[in-house]
mmCIF file of C-alpha atoms in Angstrom:
data_model
loop_
_atom_site.group_PDB
_atom_site.id
_atom_site.type_symbol
_atom_site.label_atom_id
_atom_site.label_comp_id
_atom_site.label_asym_id
_atom_site.label_seq_id
_atom_site.Cartn_x
_atom_site.Cartn_y
_atom_site.Cartn_z
ATOM 1 C CA MET A 1 -59.890 27.884 -45.682
ATOM 2 C CA PRO A 2 -57.200 27.861 -43.082
ATOM 3 C CA GLY A 3 -53.966 29.975 -43.796
ATOM 4 C CA PRO A 4 -53.547 32.909 -46.143
ATOM 5 C CA ILE A 5 -55.410 33.442 -49.502
ATOM 6 C CA SER A 6 -53.354 34.313 -52.491
ATOM 7 C CA HIS A 7 -54.180 34.584 -56.477
ATOM 8 C CA GLU A 8 -51.250 32.249 -56.986
ATOM 9 C CA ILE A 9 -52.850 29.657 -54.408
ATOM 10 C CA MET A 10 -56.084 29.873 -56.327
ATOM 11 C CA ALA A 11 -54.687 29.595 -59.474
ATOM 12 C CA GLU A 12 -52.512 26.224 -58.322
ATOM 13 C CA ASP A 13 -55.960 24.953 -57.208
ATOM 14 C CA TYR A 14 -57.634 25.650 -60.268
ATOM 15 C CA ILE A 15 -54.764 24.088 -62.296
ATOM 16 C CA SER A 16 -55.290 20.943 -60.303
ATOM 17 C CA LEU A 17 -58.776 20.821 -60.819
ATOM 18 C CA LEU A 18 -58.415 21.322 -64.556
ATOM 19 C CA ASP A 19 -55.418 18.560 -64.932
ATOM 20 C CA GLU A 20 -57.738 16.227 -62.752
ATOM 21 C CA GLN A 21 -61.193 16.796 -64.271
ATOM 22 C CA LEU A 22 -60.309 17.833 -68.014
ATOM 23 C CA GLY A 23 -56.659 17.302 -69.016
ATOM 24 C CA GLU A 24 -57.306 19.466 -72.121
ATOM 25 C CA PRO A 25 -57.423 23.360 -72.668
ATOM 26 C CA VAL A 26 -60.425 25.388 -71.947
ATOM 27 C CA HIS A 27 -62.194 28.670 -72.374
ATOM 28 C CA LEU A 28 -61.483 30.444 -69.126
ATOM 29 C CA LEU A 29 -62.994 33.603 -67.831
ATOM 30 C CA GLY A 30 -62.224 35.268 -64.823
ATOM 31 C CA TYR A 31 -63.942 38.010 -63.166
ATOM 32 C CA SER A 32 -62.259 40.630 -60.634
ATOM 33 C CA ASP A 33 -59.855 38.561 -58.323
ATOM 34 C CA GLY A 34 -60.891 35.785 -60.480
ATOM 35 C CA ALA A 35 -59.243 37.526 -63.535
ATOM 36 C CA VAL A 36 -55.876 37.274 -61.577
ATOM 37 C CA VAL A 37 -56.462 33.635 -60.919
ATOM 38 C CA ALA A 38 -57.038 32.958 -64.780
ATOM 39 C CA LEU A 39 -54.231 35.265 -65.505
ATOM 40 C CA PHE A 40 -51.773 33.078 -63.191
ATOM 41 C CA VAL A 41 -53.298 29.970 -64.923
ATOM 42 C CA ALA A 42 -52.400 31.208 -68.233
ATOM 43 C CA LEU A 43 -48.948 32.218 -67.282
ATOM 44 C CA LYS A 44 -48.219 29.107 -65.393
ATOM 45 C CA ARG A 45 -49.901 26.354 -67.366
ATOM 46 C CA PRO A 46 -50.722 27.810 -71.029
ATOM 47 C CA ASP A 47 -51.343 24.520 -72.092
ATOM 48 C CA LEU A 48 -54.589 24.376 -70.268
ATOM 49 C CA VAL A 49 -55.985 27.569 -71.556
ATOM 50 C CA THR A 50 -56.830 28.341 -75.038
ATOM 51 C CA ASP A 51 -58.048 32.126 -74.894
ATOM 52 C CA PRO A 52 -58.712 33.604 -71.310
ATOM 53 C CA VAL A 53 -61.038 36.335 -70.885
ATOM 54 C CA VAL A 54 -60.146 38.769 -67.783
ATOM 55 C CA VAL A 55 -63.280 40.591 -66.904
ATOM 56 C CA SER A 56 -62.732 43.863 -64.400
ATOM 57 C CA GLY A 57 -59.387 42.588 -63.230
ATOM 58 C CA VAL A 58 -55.912 43.773 -62.643
ATOM 59 C CA TYR A 59 -52.212 42.636 -63.440
ATOM 60 C CA HIS A 60 -50.725 44.899 -60.919
ATOM 61 C CA ARG A 61 -52.694 45.970 -57.317
ATOM 62 C CA ASP A 62 -52.116 49.591 -58.730
ATOM 63 C CA GLY A 63 -54.602 49.153 -61.179
ATOM 64 C CA TRP A 64 -57.149 49.548 -58.891
ATOM 65 C CA ALA A 65 -58.925 52.995 -58.681
ATOM 66 C CA PRO A 66 -57.985 55.060 -55.705
ATOM 67 C CA GLY A 67 -59.897 54.077 -52.541
ATOM 68 C CA VAL A 68 -61.783 51.285 -54.012
ATOM 69 C CA LEU A 69 -60.070 48.670 -51.860
ATOM 70 C CA ASP A 70 -61.014 50.774 -49.022
ATOM 71 C CA THR A 71 -64.520 50.492 -49.370
ATOM 72 C CA GLU A 72 -66.972 48.563 -47.201
ATOM 73 C CA VAL A 73 -68.063 45.563 -49.120
ATOM 74 C CA PRO A 74 -71.836 45.664 -50.251
ATOM 75 C CA GLU A 75 -74.186 43.833 -48.225
ATOM 76 C CA PHE A 76 -75.260 41.900 -51.526
ATOM 77 C CA MET A 77 -71.858 40.405 -51.628
ATOM 78 C CA ILE A 78 -72.076 39.220 -48.070
ATOM 79 C CA ASP A 79 -75.463 37.583 -48.655
ATOM 80 C CA SER A 80 -74.031 35.898 -51.551
ATOM 81 C CA TYR A 81 -71.258 34.511 -49.627
ATOM 82 C CA ALA A 82 -73.675 33.445 -46.795
ATOM 83 C CA GLU A 83 -75.812 31.565 -49.425
ATOM 84 C CA VAL A 84 -72.942 29.056 -50.220
ATOM 85 C CA SER A 85 -70.611 28.988 -47.395
ATOM 86 C CA PRO A 86 -70.764 26.093 -44.965
ATOM 87 C CA ASP A 87 -69.605 28.232 -42.307
ATOM 88 C CA GLY A 88 -72.239 31.020 -42.456
ATOM 89 C CA ARG A 89 -72.574 34.639 -42.945
ATOM 90 C CA ALA A 90 -70.351 35.656 -39.817
ATOM 91 C CA HIS A 91 -67.284 33.937 -41.326
ATOM 92 C CA PHE A 92 -67.345 36.333 -44.186
ATOM 93 C CA THR A 93 -65.398 38.668 -41.850
ATOM 94 C CA VAL A 94 -62.535 36.267 -41.779
ATOM 95 C CA VAL A 95 -62.413 35.962 -45.499
ATOM 96 C CA ALA A 96 -62.549 39.686 -46.015
ATOM 97 C CA VAL A 97 -59.456 40.110 -43.508
ATOM 98 C CA LYS A 98 -57.610 37.539 -45.572
ATOM 99 C CA LEU A 99 -58.594 39.363 -49.044
ATOM 100 C CA THR A 100 -57.664 42.815 -47.524
ATOM 101 C CA GLN A 101 -54.284 41.265 -46.541
ATOM 102 C CA MET A 102 -53.669 39.535 -49.947
ATOM 103 C CA ARG A 103 -54.757 42.678 -51.708
ATOM 104 C CA SER A 104 -52.243 45.017 -49.946
ATOM 105 C CA THR A 105 -49.234 43.177 -51.800
ATOM 106 C CA GLN A 106 -50.955 41.427 -54.860
ATOM 107 C CA PRO A 107 -51.138 40.995 -57.734
ATOM 108 C CA ALA A 108 -47.776 42.238 -58.647
ATOM 109 C CA ILE A 109 -47.238 41.062 -62.355
ATOM 110 C CA THR A 110 -45.192 43.033 -64.419
ATOM 111 C CA GLU A 111 -45.718 44.214 -68.063
ATOM 112 C CA ARG A 112 -42.698 41.959 -68.848
ATOM 113 C CA GLU A 113 -44.206 38.865 -67.409
ATOM 114 C CA LEU A 114 -47.429 39.680 -69.205
ATOM 115 C CA ALA A 115 -45.544 39.223 -72.458
ATOM 116 C CA ASP A 116 -45.039 35.454 -71.490
ATOM 117 C CA VAL A 117 -48.988 35.048 -71.839
ATOM 118 C CA SER A 118 -48.873 32.891 -75.356
ATOM 119 C CA CYS A 119 -52.539 32.609 -76.008
ATOM 120 C CA PRO A 120 -55.176 35.159 -77.205
ATOM 121 C CA THR A 121 -56.531 37.247 -74.231
ATOM 122 C CA LEU A 122 -59.135 39.359 -74.127
ATOM 123 C CA VAL A 123 -59.149 42.415 -71.287
ATOM 124 C CA LEU A 124 -62.690 43.341 -70.733
ATOM 125 C CA ILE A 125 -63.851 46.372 -68.494
ATOM 126 C CA GLY A 126 -66.744 48.924 -68.046
ATOM 127 C CA ASP A 127 -65.817 52.339 -68.940
ATOM 128 C CA ASP A 128 -66.644 53.398 -65.133
ATOM 129 C CA ASP A 129 -65.073 50.419 -63.675
ATOM 130 C CA GLU A 130 -63.085 50.021 -60.390
ATOM 131 C CA VAL A 131 -60.056 49.138 -62.758
ATOM 132 C CA LEU A 132 -58.263 52.256 -64.191
ATOM 133 C CA LEU A 133 -58.806 52.499 -67.927
ATOM 134 C CA GLU A 134 -55.413 53.254 -68.288
ATOM 135 C CA HIS A 135 -54.237 50.101 -66.196
ATOM 136 C CA ALA A 136 -56.645 48.020 -68.744
ATOM 137 C CA VAL A 137 -54.926 49.649 -72.012
ATOM 138 C CA SER A 138 -51.361 48.757 -70.573
ATOM 139 C CA PHE A 139 -52.748 45.324 -69.730
ATOM 140 C CA TYR A 140 -53.848 44.788 -73.198
ATOM 141 C CA ARG A 141 -50.718 46.379 -75.011
ATOM 142 C CA ALA A 142 -48.357 44.141 -72.768
ATOM 143 C CA LEU A 143 -50.164 40.974 -74.231
ATOM 144 C CA PRO A 144 -48.641 39.668 -77.244
ATOM 145 C CA GLN A 145 -52.191 38.480 -78.470
ATOM 146 C CA GLY A 146 -54.204 41.061 -76.302
ATOM 147 C CA GLU A 147 -57.688 42.293 -77.287
ATOM 148 C CA LEU A 148 -59.516 44.996 -75.335
ATOM 149 C CA ALA A 149 -63.124 45.561 -74.943
ATOM 150 C CA VAL A 150 -64.290 48.603 -72.938
ATOM 151 C CA VAL A 151 -68.303 48.493 -72.386
ATOM 152 C CA PRO A 152 -69.880 51.919 -72.346
ATOM 153 C CA HIS A 153 -71.847 52.835 -69.501
ATOM 154 C CA ALA A 154 -70.969 49.902 -67.306
ATOM 155 C CA SER A 155 -69.057 49.696 -63.716
ATOM 156 C CA HIS A 156 -67.063 46.745 -62.050
ATOM 157 C CA GLY A 157 -70.533 45.181 -62.456
ATOM 158 C CA VAL A 158 -70.364 44.914 -66.156
ATOM 159 C CA LEU A 159 -71.044 41.260 -66.709
ATOM 160 C CA VAL A 160 -74.410 41.826 -64.753
ATOM 161 C CA GLU A 161 -75.207 45.314 -66.410
ATOM 162 C CA LYS A 162 -74.663 44.501 -69.849
ATOM 163 C CA PRO A 163 -75.087 40.719 -70.000
ATOM 164 C CA GLU A 164 -75.970 40.655 -73.938
ATOM 165 C CA LEU A 165 -73.329 42.647 -75.042
ATOM 166 C CA CYS A 166 -70.481 40.847 -72.844
ATOM 167 C CA SER A 167 -71.845 37.682 -73.967
ATOM 168 C CA SER A 168 -71.535 38.619 -77.679
ATOM 169 C CA MET A 169 -68.200 39.881 -77.397
ATOM 170 C CA ILE A 170 -66.841 36.883 -75.478
ATOM 171 C CA THR A 171 -68.375 34.575 -77.778
ATOM 172 C CA ALA A 172 -67.125 36.342 -80.847
ATOM 173 C CA PHE A 173 -63.497 36.438 -79.259
ATOM 174 C CA HIS A 174 -63.816 32.578 -78.635
ATOM 175 C CA GLY A 175 -64.949 32.242 -82.264
ATOM 176 C CA SER A 176 -62.263 30.861 -84.905
ATOM 177 C CA ASP A 177 -63.581 33.264 -87.412
ATOM 178 C CA LYS A 178 -61.727 36.564 -86.702
ATOM 179 C CA PRO A 179 -62.403 39.356 -89.182
ATOM 180 C CA ALA A 180 -59.668 40.882 -91.045
ATOM 181 C CA THR A 181 -58.841 44.354 -89.551
ATOM 182 C CA TYR A 182 -57.704 46.785 -92.422
ATOM 183 C CA ALA A 183 -55.159 49.282 -90.472
ATOM 184 C CA PRO A 184 -53.956 47.451 -87.323
ATOM 185 C CA ILE A 185 -51.425 48.941 -85.340
ATOM 186 C CA GLN A 186 -51.263 46.435 -82.052
ATOM 187 C CA ARG A 187 -51.349 43.368 -84.350
ATOM 188 C CA ALA A 188 -49.733 44.724 -87.343
ATOM 189 C CA ASN A 189 -46.346 42.406 -86.833
#
């Protein structure tokens, strides 16, 4: 991909895809940087998203645990890239540089901007995630219709580490039968 990478550019591409291919609201799940993309889609085009799930993602770059973005990319991620990239394995270094540049300034969404997300949104992380738990809580609290799921004994690889539990929670979130809560605080109004 020539030029810089940004969450907003990826969101615009996704919006174009949804408009051209479907033209109707979808369930949208984004993981890590993809969670930020899903969030931007919900902010920019709420008519295209029914109830996004943001997994192990941040709304602001300060939500990453200290040092996480400074670590080497795991070999399995480079291997995965090499399997699908028409440019081959060596091209990953180009992508890695662009991602590092992007993450040095992005995302920078504010809690005030999160209040504009008009659809129910599930924030899902592992209890030992690269995303700070406190950040996930502030993410959840800033969303007017936010829900929070913290998966025990799980890291940034939560979807792979606990697939059945995550699937169950996501399916329940997307379902229309929301159980009554008996002493709500966040959803009291």
